[in-house]
Coordinates of C-alpha atoms in Angstrom, one line a residue:
M185 CA 80.3 118.7 111.8
E186 CA 80.1 121.4 114.1
S187 CA 81.4 124.0 111.7
H188 CA 78.6 122.6 109.4
R189 CA 75.9 123.3 111.9
R190 CA 77.3 126.6 112.6
R191 CA 77.1 127.6 108.8
S192 CA 73.4 126.3 109.0
N193 CA 72.5 128.4 112.0
A194 CA 74.1 131.3 110.2
S195 CA 72.1 131.0 107.1
S196 CA 68.8 130.4 109.2
V197 CA 69.4 134.0 111.1
R198 CA 70.4 135.7 107.7
S199 CA 67.1 134.4 106.2
H200 CA 65.0 135.8 109.3
K201 CA 66.5 139.1 110.7
P202 CA 65.3 139.9 114.1
T203 CA 63.3 143.2 114.4
R204 CA 65.6 144.6 117.2
P205 CA 68.9 144.9 117.9
I206 CA 70.4 142.1 120.1
P207 CA 72.4 143.7 123.0
L208 CA 75.9 142.3 123.8
E209 CA 77.4 142.1 127.4
D210 CA 80.2 144.5 126.0
D211 CA 77.9 147.0 124.7
S212 CA 75.9 147.9 127.7
T213 CA 76.5 151.5 128.1
K214 CA 73.2 153.5 128.8
A215 CA 72.8 157.5 128.0
S216 CA 71.6 157.8 131.5
D217 CA 75.3 156.7 132.8
A218 CA 76.2 160.1 131.5
L219 CA 75.6 161.8 135.0
P220 CA 76.9 159.8 138.2
L221 CA 73.0 159.8 139.3
P222 CA 70.3 157.4 139.1
L223 CA 68.2 157.4 136.0
Y224 CA 65.4 159.5 137.5
L225 CA 67.2 162.1 139.2
T226 CA 69.4 162.7 135.7
N227 CA 66.0 163.0 134.1
A228 CA 64.8 165.5 136.8
V229 CA 67.9 167.7 136.2
F230 CA 67.8 167.5 132.4
F231 CA 63.9 168.7 132.8
T232 CA 64.6 171.4 135.2
L233 CA 67.6 172.7 133.3
F234 CA 65.5 172.7 129.8
F235 CA 62.5 174.7 131.0
S236 CA 64.4 177.1 133.0
A237 CA 66.6 177.8 130.0
V238 CA 63.4 178.1 127.9
Y239 CA 62.1 180.5 130.2
F240 CA 65.4 182.6 130.7
L241 CA 65.6 183.0 126.9
L242 CA 61.9 184.1 126.5
N243 CA 62.2 186.4 129.1
R244 CA 65.1 188.1 127.9
W245 CA 63.4 188.0 124.0
R246 CA 60.8 189.7 125.4
E247 CA 62.8 192.8 126.8
K248 CA 64.7 192.8 123.3
I249 CA 61.5 193.4 121.7
R250 CA 60.3 196.0 124.1
S251 CA 63.5 197.6 123.7
S252 CA 63.7 197.1 119.8
T253 CA 67.3 195.2 120.2
P254 CA 68.1 193.1 117.6
L255 CA 67.3 189.5 118.5
H256 CA 70.5 188.5 117.2
V257 CA 72.7 190.4 119.5
V258 CA 73.2 187.7 122.2
T259 CA 74.8 187.8 125.7
F260 CA 77.2 185.1 127.0
S261 CA 74.4 184.2 129.6
E262 CA 71.9 183.9 126.5
I263 CA 74.8 181.5 124.6
V264 CA 74.7 179.2 127.6
A265 CA 70.9 179.3 128.1
I266 CA 70.7 178.3 124.2
L267 CA 73.4 175.6 124.5
A268 CA 71.8 174.4 127.7
S269 CA 68.5 174.1 126.1
V270 CA 69.6 172.2 123.1
A271 CA 71.6 169.8 125.0
S272 CA 68.7 169.2 127.4
F273 CA 66.4 168.8 124.6
I274 CA 68.1 166.4 123.0
Y275 CA 68.6 164.2 126.1
L276 CA 64.8 164.4 126.7
L277 CA 64.0 163.5 123.2
G278 CA 66.5 160.3 123.1
F279 CA 66.8 159.3 126.6
F280 CA 64.2 160.8 128.8
G281 CA 62.9 157.2 129.5
I282 CA 59.9 157.4 127.5
D283 CA 59.9 154.1 125.5
F284 CA 57.9 155.0 122.3
V285 CA 60.0 157.8 121.7
Q286 CA 63.1 155.9 122.2
S287 CA 61.4 153.0 119.8
L288 CA 60.7 155.8 117.1
V289 CA 64.1 157.3 117.5
L290 CA 66.6 154.4 118.0
R291 CA 64.9 151.9 116.0
P292 CA 67.4 150.0 113.6
S293 CA 66.1 150.0 110.0
A294 CA 66.4 147.0 107.8
D295 CA 69.7 148.2 106.0
V296 CA 71.5 148.4 109.1
W297 CA 71.0 144.6 109.5
A298 CA 72.0 144.1 106.2
S299 CA 75.4 145.8 106.7
E300 CA 76.1 144.2 110.1
D301 CA 79.5 142.7 110.3
D302 CA 79.3 138.9 109.8
E303 CA 81.7 138.4 112.9
V304 CA 79.3 140.2 115.3
E305 CA 76.6 137.5 113.8
N306 CA 78.8 134.6 114.4
E307 CA 79.3 135.7 118.1
V308 CA 75.5 136.1 118.3
L309 CA 75.3 132.5 116.8
L310 CA 77.8 131.2 119.4
R311 CA 75.8 132.7 122.0
N312 CA 72.8 130.8 120.9
E313 CA 74.5 127.5 120.5
D314 CA 73.0 126.3 123.5
A315 CA 69.7 128.0 123.3
R316 CA 66.5 126.2 123.1
K317 CA 65.6 125.5 119.2
V318 CA 62.2 124.2 119.6
P319 CA 58.7 125.9 119.0
C320 CA 57.6 127.8 121.9
G321 CA 54.7 125.6 123.0
Q322 CA 57.2 123.2 123.8
A323 CA 59.6 125.3 125.5
L324 CA 57.2 125.9 128.2
D325 CA 58.4 122.8 130.1
R326 CA 59.2 123.9 133.4
S327 CA 61.6 121.2 133.9
L328 CA 63.7 122.4 131.6
R329 CA 66.8 124.5 132.6
S330 CA 66.9 128.6 132.8
L331 CA 69.1 130.2 130.3
P332 CA 71.6 132.7 131.9
P333 CA 70.3 136.2 131.5
S334 CA 73.1 137.2 129.3
A335 CA 71.8 134.9 126.6
P336 CA 68.8 136.0 124.3
I337 CA 66.1 133.3 123.8
V338 CA 65.7 132.2 120.3
T339 CA 61.9 130.7 120.1
A340 CA 60.4 129.6 116.7
E341 CA 56.7 130.2 116.4
K342 CA 54.6 128.3 114.0
V343 CA 50.9 128.3 113.2
Y344 CA 50.5 126.2 109.6
D345 CA 52.1 128.2 107.7
E346 CA 56.0 128.7 107.9
M347 CA 56.5 131.8 110.0
P348 CA 59.8 133.8 110.7
V349 CA 61.9 133.1 114.0
T350 CA 61.2 135.3 116.4
V351 CA 64.1 136.8 118.6
V352 CA 63.6 137.6 122.3
T353 CA 66.4 140.0 123.5
E354 CA 67.7 140.3 127.1
E355 CA 65.4 143.5 127.4
D356 CA 62.2 141.6 126.4
E357 CA 63.2 138.7 128.5
E358 CA 63.5 140.7 131.6
I359 CA 60.0 142.2 131.0
I360 CA 58.6 138.9 130.4
R361 CA 60.2 137.7 133.8
S362 CA 58.5 141.0 135.4
V363 CA 55.1 139.9 134.1
V364 CA 55.3 136.6 135.1
T365 CA 56.3 137.3 138.8
G366 CA 53.3 139.9 138.8
I367 CA 55.7 143.3 139.0
T368 CA 54.7 144.5 135.9
P369 CA 51.1 144.4 135.3
S370 CA 50.1 142.7 131.6
Y371 CA 47.5 145.4 130.6
S372 CA 50.3 148.2 131.3
L373 CA 52.8 146.9 128.4
E374 CA 51.4 148.8 125.5
S375 CA 51.8 152.3 127.3
K376 CA 55.0 151.4 128.8
L377 CA 56.7 149.8 125.6
G378 CA 55.3 152.0 122.9
D379 CA 54.7 149.3 120.7
C380 CA 51.3 147.4 120.6
K381 CA 52.9 144.4 118.5
R382 CA 56.1 143.6 121.0
A383 CA 53.6 144.2 123.9
A384 CA 51.2 141.2 122.7
A385 CA 54.6 139.4 122.0
I386 CA 55.7 139.5 125.6
R387 CA 52.2 139.0 126.9
R388 CA 51.9 136.0 124.7
E389 CA 55.1 134.7 125.8
A390 CA 54.4 135.5 129.7
L391 CA 50.8 134.0 129.5
Q392 CA 52.7 130.5 128.1
R393 CA 55.0 130.7 130.9
L394 CA 52.6 131.1 133.5
T395 CA 49.7 128.4 132.4
G396 CA 52.4 125.9 130.7
K397 CA 50.1 125.8 127.8
S398 CA 50.9 126.6 124.1
L399 CA 49.7 129.3 122.0
S400 CA 51.4 127.9 118.9
G401 CA 48.1 127.8 116.9
L402 CA 47.0 131.3 117.7
P403 CA 48.5 133.7 115.1
L404 CA 50.4 136.8 116.3
D405 CA 51.8 138.2 113.1
G406 CA 49.9 139.8 110.2
F407 CA 47.6 142.0 112.7
D408 CA 47.7 145.7 113.4
Y409 CA 47.6 145.8 117.0
E410 CA 47.9 149.5 116.7
S411 CA 44.1 149.7 115.2
I412 CA 42.5 148.3 118.3
L413 CA 44.2 149.8 121.0
G414 CA 41.9 151.6 123.3
Q415 CA 39.0 150.8 121.3
C416 CA 38.5 146.8 120.1
C417 CA 40.3 144.9 122.8
E418 CA 42.3 145.1 125.7
M419 CA 45.6 142.8 126.7
P420 CA 45.7 141.1 123.2
V421 CA 47.7 138.0 122.5
G422 CA 46.8 137.2 119.0
Y423 CA 43.9 137.0 116.7
V424 CA 41.1 134.2 116.0
Q425 CA 40.9 133.5 112.1
I426 CA 37.4 133.0 111.0
P427 CA 36.8 132.4 107.5
V428 CA 34.5 134.6 105.4
G429 CA 32.1 133.2 102.6
I430 CA 30.1 135.1 100.3
A431 CA 26.5 134.7 99.3
G432 CA 24.7 136.1 96.8
P433 CA 23.9 138.3 94.6
L434 CA 21.3 139.2 96.8
L435 CA 18.8 141.3 94.4
L436 CA 17.0 143.6 97.0
N437 CA 15.0 147.0 96.0
G438 CA 16.2 146.5 92.4
R439 CA 20.3 146.4 93.4
E440 CA 22.5 143.3 94.0
Y441 CA 24.9 142.6 97.0
S442 CA 27.1 140.1 97.4
V443 CA 26.7 139.5 101.3
P444 CA 30.1 138.5 103.4
M445 CA 29.4 136.1 106.0
A446 CA 31.9 135.1 108.6
T447 CA 31.3 131.4 110.2
T448 CA 32.4 128.2 110.9
E449 CA 29.3 126.6 110.3
G450 CA 29.4 124.2 107.3
C451 CA 26.4 124.3 104.8
L452 CA 25.4 128.1 106.4
V453 CA 26.8 130.0 103.4
A454 CA 25.8 127.4 100.7
S455 CA 22.2 127.5 102.1
T456 CA 22.0 131.3 101.8
N457 CA 23.3 131.2 98.7
R458 CA 20.7 128.9 97.6
G459 CA 18.1 131.5 98.8
C460 CA 19.4 134.2 97.1
K461 CA 19.5 132.5 93.9
A462 CA 15.6 131.7 94.3
I463 CA 14.9 135.4 95.4
H464 CA 17.1 136.5 92.2
L465 CA 14.9 134.2 89.7
S466 CA 11.7 135.5 91.3
G467 CA 12.6 139.2 90.9
G468 CA 14.2 140.0 94.2
A469 CA 12.8 141.2 97.6
T470 CA 11.7 144.2 99.0
S471 CA 12.8 145.5 102.2
V472 CA 11.2 148.8 104.4
L473 CA 13.0 150.5 107.2
L474 CA 9.9 150.9 109.8
R475 CA 12.0 152.6 112.4
D476 CA 15.5 153.8 113.5
G477 CA 16.1 154.4 117.1
M478 CA 18.7 153.6 119.5
T479 CA 17.6 153.2 123.2
R480 CA 19.1 153.7 126.9
A481 CA 17.1 153.3 129.9
P482 CA 18.3 154.6 133.2
V483 CA 16.8 153.8 136.5
V484 CA 16.2 156.3 139.2
R485 CA 15.1 156.2 142.5
F486 CA 12.9 158.5 144.8
G487 CA 11.8 158.7 148.5
T488 CA 8.3 158.0 147.4
A489 CA 6.4 156.5 144.6
K490 CA 4.5 159.8 144.1
R491 CA 7.8 161.8 143.4
A492 CA 8.6 159.2 140.7
A493 CA 5.3 159.7 139.1
D494 CA 5.8 163.6 139.3
L495 CA 9.0 163.2 137.0
K496 CA 7.1 160.6 134.8
F497 CA 4.6 163.0 134.2
Y498 CA 7.1 165.8 133.3
L499 CA 9.3 163.7 131.1
E500 CA 6.0 162.6 129.1
D501 CA 4.7 166.2 129.1
P502 CA 4.6 167.3 125.1
E503 CA 5.6 170.9 126.3
N504 CA 9.0 169.8 127.7
F505 CA 10.0 167.8 125.2
E506 CA 11.7 170.3 123.1
T507 CA 13.8 171.5 126.4
L508 CA 14.8 168.0 126.9
A509 CA 15.9 167.5 123.3
I510 CA 18.1 170.5 123.4
V511 CA 19.6 169.3 126.4
F512 CA 20.2 165.6 124.9
N513 CA 21.2 166.7 121.6
R514 CA 24.5 168.5 122.8
S515 CA 26.0 165.1 123.1
S516 CA 26.8 164.9 119.5
R517 CA 26.1 166.5 116.3
F518 CA 24.2 163.6 115.0
A519 CA 21.9 162.8 118.1
R520 CA 18.4 163.5 117.7
L521 CA 16.1 162.6 121.0
Q522 CA 12.7 161.3 119.6
G523 CA 11.1 160.0 122.4
I524 CA 11.1 159.1 126.3
K525 CA 8.9 156.3 127.6
C526 CA 8.6 155.5 131.3
A527 CA 7.8 152.7 133.6
I528 CA 7.2 152.7 137.1
A529 CA 8.3 149.9 139.8
G530 CA 7.4 151.3 143.4
K531 CA 9.2 154.4 143.9
N532 CA 12.0 153.6 141.3
L533 CA 11.4 155.2 137.9
Y534 CA 12.9 153.6 134.3
L535 CA 13.4 156.0 131.5
R536 CA 13.5 154.8 128.3
F537 CA 15.5 157.2 125.7
S538 CA 15.0 156.7 122.2
C539 CA 17.4 158.4 119.9
F540 CA 18.5 158.7 116.1
T541 CA 22.5 158.1 116.0
G542 CA 23.4 158.9 112.3
D543 CA 25.6 156.1 111.0
A544 CA 26.7 154.8 114.3
M545 CA 25.0 152.1 116.2
G546 CA 25.1 154.7 118.8
M547 CA 24.9 153.0 122.4
N548 CA 27.7 155.3 123.5
M549 CA 26.0 158.5 122.0
V550 CA 22.9 157.9 123.5
S551 CA 24.5 157.1 126.8
K552 CA 26.1 160.7 126.5
G553 CA 22.6 162.3 125.8
V554 CA 21.1 160.5 128.6
Q555 CA 23.8 161.6 131.2
N556 CA 23.3 165.3 130.0
V557 CA 19.6 164.7 130.7
L558 CA 19.9 163.3 133.9
D559 CA 22.2 166.2 134.9
F560 CA 19.8 168.6 133.9
L561 CA 16.9 167.0 135.8
Q562 CA 19.0 167.2 139.2
S563 CA 18.2 170.9 139.5
D564 CA 14.2 170.4 139.6
F565 CA 14.2 167.1 140.8
P566 CA 17.3 167.0 143.8
D567 CA 15.8 163.9 145.5
M568 CA 16.4 161.8 142.3
D569 CA 18.9 159.1 143.1
V570 CA 20.4 157.7 139.8
I571 CA 20.8 154.2 140.6
G572 CA 22.4 153.3 137.1
I573 CA 22.8 154.8 133.6
S574 CA 21.5 151.6 132.3
G575 CA 18.4 149.8 134.2
N576 CA 17.8 147.1 131.7
F577 CA 14.6 148.5 130.3
C578 CA 16.4 149.6 127.0
S579 CA 17.1 146.1 126.7
D580 CA 20.7 146.0 125.4
K581 CA 22.2 141.9 124.5
K582 CA 19.0 140.6 126.3
P583 CA 15.9 138.8 124.7
A584 CA 13.0 141.2 125.7
A585 CA 9.5 141.8 125.0
V586 CA 10.1 146.0 124.9
N587 CA 12.5 145.2 122.1
W588 CA 10.0 143.2 120.4
I589 CA 7.0 145.3 120.8
E590 CA 8.8 148.9 120.6
G591 CA 11.7 147.9 118.6
R592 CA 15.3 149.1 119.0
G593 CA 18.1 149.9 116.7
K594 CA 16.4 149.4 112.7
S595 CA 13.3 148.1 112.6
V596 CA 12.8 146.4 109.1
V597 CA 10.2 144.0 106.9
C598 CA 11.3 142.4 104.4
E599 CA 9.4 140.4 101.7
A600 CA 9.6 138.4 98.2
I601 CA 7.5 136.4 96.1
I602 CA 9.0 132.9 95.1
K603 CA 7.6 131.5 91.8
G604 CA 6.4 128.1 92.3
D605 CA 8.6 126.8 89.5
T606 CA 11.8 128.2 91.5
V607 CA 10.2 126.4 94.5
R608 CA 10.2 123.0 93.0
K609 CA 13.5 123.5 90.6
V610 CA 15.6 125.6 93.0
L611 CA 14.5 124.9 96.5
K612 CA 13.3 121.2 95.7
T613 CA 10.0 121.5 97.5
S614 CA 6.0 122.5 97.2
V615 CA 4.4 125.9 98.1
E616 CA 2.0 123.8 100.4
S617 CA 4.8 121.9 102.2
L618 CA 6.5 125.5 103.1
V619 CA 3.5 127.1 104.3
E620 CA 2.5 124.0 106.2
L621 CA 5.9 123.8 107.8
N622 CA 6.1 127.1 108.6
M623 CA 2.8 127.3 110.4
L624 CA 3.8 124.2 112.4
K625 CA 7.5 125.1 113.1
N626 CA 8.1 128.9 113.2
L627 CA 4.7 129.9 114.4
T628 CA 3.1 127.0 116.6
G629 CA 6.0 125.4 117.7
S630 CA 7.7 128.6 118.7
A631 CA 4.7 129.5 121.1
M632 CA 4.6 126.1 122.7
A633 CA 8.6 126.8 123.5
G634 CA 7.3 130.1 124.4
A635 CA 9.4 131.6 122.6
L636 CA 10.5 135.5 122.8
G637 CA 10.9 137.0 119.1
G638 CA 12.2 133.5 117.9
F639 CA 9.5 133.1 115.7
N640 CA 11.8 131.8 113.0
A641 CA 14.2 129.0 111.7
H642 CA 17.4 130.1 112.3
A643 CA 17.6 134.0 111.8
S644 CA 20.6 134.5 114.3
N645 CA 22.8 132.1 112.0
I646 CA 22.7 134.7 109.1
V647 CA 22.5 137.9 111.8
T648 CA 26.0 136.6 113.3
A649 CA 28.0 135.5 110.3
V650 CA 27.1 139.0 109.0
Y651 CA 28.0 140.9 112.0
L652 CA 31.2 139.2 112.6
A653 CA 32.2 139.8 108.9
T654 CA 31.5 143.5 109.1
G655 CA 32.5 144.4 112.6
Q656 CA 29.2 144.8 114.5
D657 CA 28.8 143.7 118.1
P658 CA 28.4 140.1 117.8
A659 CA 26.4 140.2 121.6
Q660 CA 23.7 142.4 119.9
N661 CA 22.8 139.3 117.8
V662 CA 20.7 138.4 120.8
E663 CA 18.0 141.3 120.0
S664 CA 18.9 141.6 116.4
S665 CA 17.9 138.2 115.7
H666 CA 14.2 138.8 116.6
C667 CA 12.3 137.6 113.8
I668 CA 9.0 136.4 112.7
T669 CA 9.0 134.4 109.4
M670 CA 5.7 134.2 107.6
M671 CA 4.7 132.3 104.7
E672 CA 1.7 131.9 102.8
A673 CA 0.3 130.7 99.0
V674 CA -0.6 133.2 96.6
N675 CA -1.7 133.7 93.1
D676 CA -4.2 130.7 93.7
G677 CA -1.7 128.7 95.6
K678 CA 0.6 128.8 92.8
D679 CA 3.4 131.2 94.2
L680 CA 4.9 131.5 97.8
H681 CA 5.0 135.1 99.8
V682 CA 7.8 134.7 102.1
S683 CA 8.5 137.8 104.9
V684 CA 10.6 138.2 107.7
T685 CA 10.0 141.3 110.2
M686 CA 12.8 142.1 112.4
P687 CA 12.0 145.1 115.0
S688 CA 15.4 145.3 116.5
I689 CA 18.6 145.3 114.3
E690 CA 21.2 147.2 115.7
V691 CA 24.0 147.7 113.3
G692 CA 26.5 150.7 112.5
T693 CA 29.2 151.4 109.6
V694 CA 31.4 153.7 111.9
G695 CA 33.2 153.0 115.4
G696 CA 34.0 150.0 116.9
G697 CA 35.1 146.9 114.8
T698 CA 33.8 148.8 111.4
Q699 CA 37.4 150.3 111.6
L700 CA 39.2 147.0 111.5
A701 CA 41.0 146.5 107.9
S702 CA 38.9 143.4 107.4
Q703 CA 35.8 144.5 108.5
S704 CA 36.0 148.0 106.7
A705 CA 36.7 145.7 103.4
C706 CA 33.4 143.7 103.9
L707 CA 31.6 147.1 104.4
N708 CA 32.9 148.2 101.2
L709 CA 31.9 145.3 99.5
L710 CA 28.5 145.9 100.2
G711 CA 28.7 149.9 99.6
V712 CA 28.3 151.0 103.2
K713 CA 31.8 151.5 104.3
G714 CA 32.0 154.8 106.9
A715 CA 29.6 157.5 107.3
S716 CA 26.9 158.5 104.4
K717 CA 28.2 162.2 103.3
E718 CA 25.2 162.9 101.5
S719 CA 22.4 161.9 104.2
P720 CA 23.6 161.1 107.9
G721 CA 22.4 157.3 109.0
A722 CA 21.8 156.1 105.0
N723 CA 24.8 153.7 105.0
S724 CA 23.7 151.8 108.4
R725 CA 19.8 152.0 107.4
L726 CA 21.0 150.1 104.1
L727 CA 22.9 147.9 106.2
A728 CA 20.3 146.7 108.3
T729 CA 17.9 146.1 105.1
I730 CA 20.7 143.9 103.6
V731 CA 20.8 141.9 106.9
A732 CA 17.1 141.4 106.8
G733 CA 17.6 140.5 103.2
A734 CA 20.3 137.9 103.9
V735 CA 18.0 136.4 106.8
L736 CA 15.0 135.8 104.1
A737 CA 17.1 134.1 102.0
G738 CA 18.6 132.1 104.7
E739 CA 14.9 131.1 106.2
L740 CA 13.6 130.5 102.8
S741 CA 16.3 127.9 101.9
L742 CA 16.4 126.4 105.6
M743 CA 12.8 125.9 105.4
S744 CA 12.8 124.3 101.9
A745 CA 15.7 121.7 103.1
L746 CA 13.4 120.8 106.1
A747 CA 10.3 120.3 104.2
A748 CA 12.1 118.3 101.4
G749 CA 14.2 116.0 104.4
Q750 CA 17.3 117.2 103.1
L751 CA 18.7 118.6 106.5
V752 CA 20.8 116.0 107.4
K753 CA 21.9 115.0 104.3
S754 CA 23.4 118.2 103.2
H755 CA 25.4 118.6 106.5
M756 CA 26.5 115.5 106.3
K757 CA 28.0 116.4 103.0
Y758 CA 29.1 120.2 103.9
N759 CA 29.5 120.2 107.7
R760 CA 31.8 117.4 108.0
S761 CA 35.4 117.0 107.3
S762 CA 36.9 113.9 105.8
K763 CA 40.4 114.8 106.8
D764 CA 42.6 113.3 109.5
V765 CA 42.8 116.5 111.7
S766 CA 45.3 114.6 113.8
K767 CA 47.4 114.5 110.7
A768 CA 46.9 117.8 109.7
A769 CA 47.7 119.3 113.0
S770 CA 51.1 117.1 113.1
A771 CA 52.0 118.4 109.6

């Protein structure tokens, strides 16, 4: 029985080879043991030796060149210097203590594991005989005895599909304990290890041990953690899966678009798809870009309100705009200052800069330009105290009347005329019912609620779903969902004219989450991936019009469902699962 168990374990390990070698007790020799010195002193010796030898050789070669002496004629001291530089270079490259260099130089390939001796593999199996053979979530029970330091820890990680066994080496176990005890900061794992995937796995295991909670349902494998380093997410432990559905084709300005929507709300994609069908059967929708400019509004303070007013007059003087624009535009080859709007509150001044940002959403770009202008103004207004680069007069990620009135990002209006037959056959309602419902719900009802930019049925639903799918900042859904939906009967009451006006759609096709593989694929589906080579900003403007067109389709379908009394019925059909969730989880 025991031999059968060992053979079974051996086949399991062969089918799931570890990505790192498992160190054994008799193979603990390190390169730093070459000298009887501590590691940091050994590194310092070779560091000094390398640069001293290189410096000596460079000086010698310069003298030979000046004296026309052949370089291949070397003295005994030069030979010693060459050997010292080569030896120290090899040591520094392989054993300087930089983990990412070691991982590149010493990382074993799959062929190495394939050719390993079976006796070594059996020895590893014997060492693992008493190891925990349970999923990592179950292994978090703190009542379990701890393993001896010399034994590798074997944990199985399961999401919903069969996942490979993760083998944690002694080295990883030591790092995990260091993170748990607080010796090694969790945020520093990427820089210390030089391997983002390994850092995420170690951080994940440390988190499970600290909290006693399992993360077995949160995927770890199958994601490029290098792609988010320094730009998208810090201290990752996995990634969340959100399904992506397709609504369309959306016929907009004579072109068809398949709109990707990432959501967990049933009915949303189906409803938007029905709206796209109604628009398509009626000849399509038309969208117009009204404005394109990202804003940033710092707040500065003076000793008196008069001095604050002096700066206001200076900034709003047309004669000074060209100078300010030159200073601002130095921040980027795409940044173009469009205007500055000022507002005073006592001795505090709020400066709302508006800037064209190309195909980027542009928050960082406009912020750099604003900083340039503030530095420039300090010479003429030395008593100006910059309180903050953002004073909420922008206004970013908050519902604000200034965005509703002045606009922020892309301002778009989109319209369509839906034929009466389509309203009856596809939308299952009438033109009269839709017009009445829109007036009482989206206009009067929103006014009764004191809505700010919320004169619509559910614009934020579509905006958020498209933003998640295309790598936009989901928090900017707040102002990007500002929308007023209008409906009226046309052509003697036979057809329906429907429009959405959205003054602050904030999107980009470069930077941030747009560079991730999944989001980049969705942008490519729409034909707006990356920066436009022909016309800077064209891709982001097109994406904004597609967002508005998708919102138009979503508004049309939901309002029709409400008018026809189908909302509850459709949600009970598409937004309810008949699957036994507890049984699915256990399976």
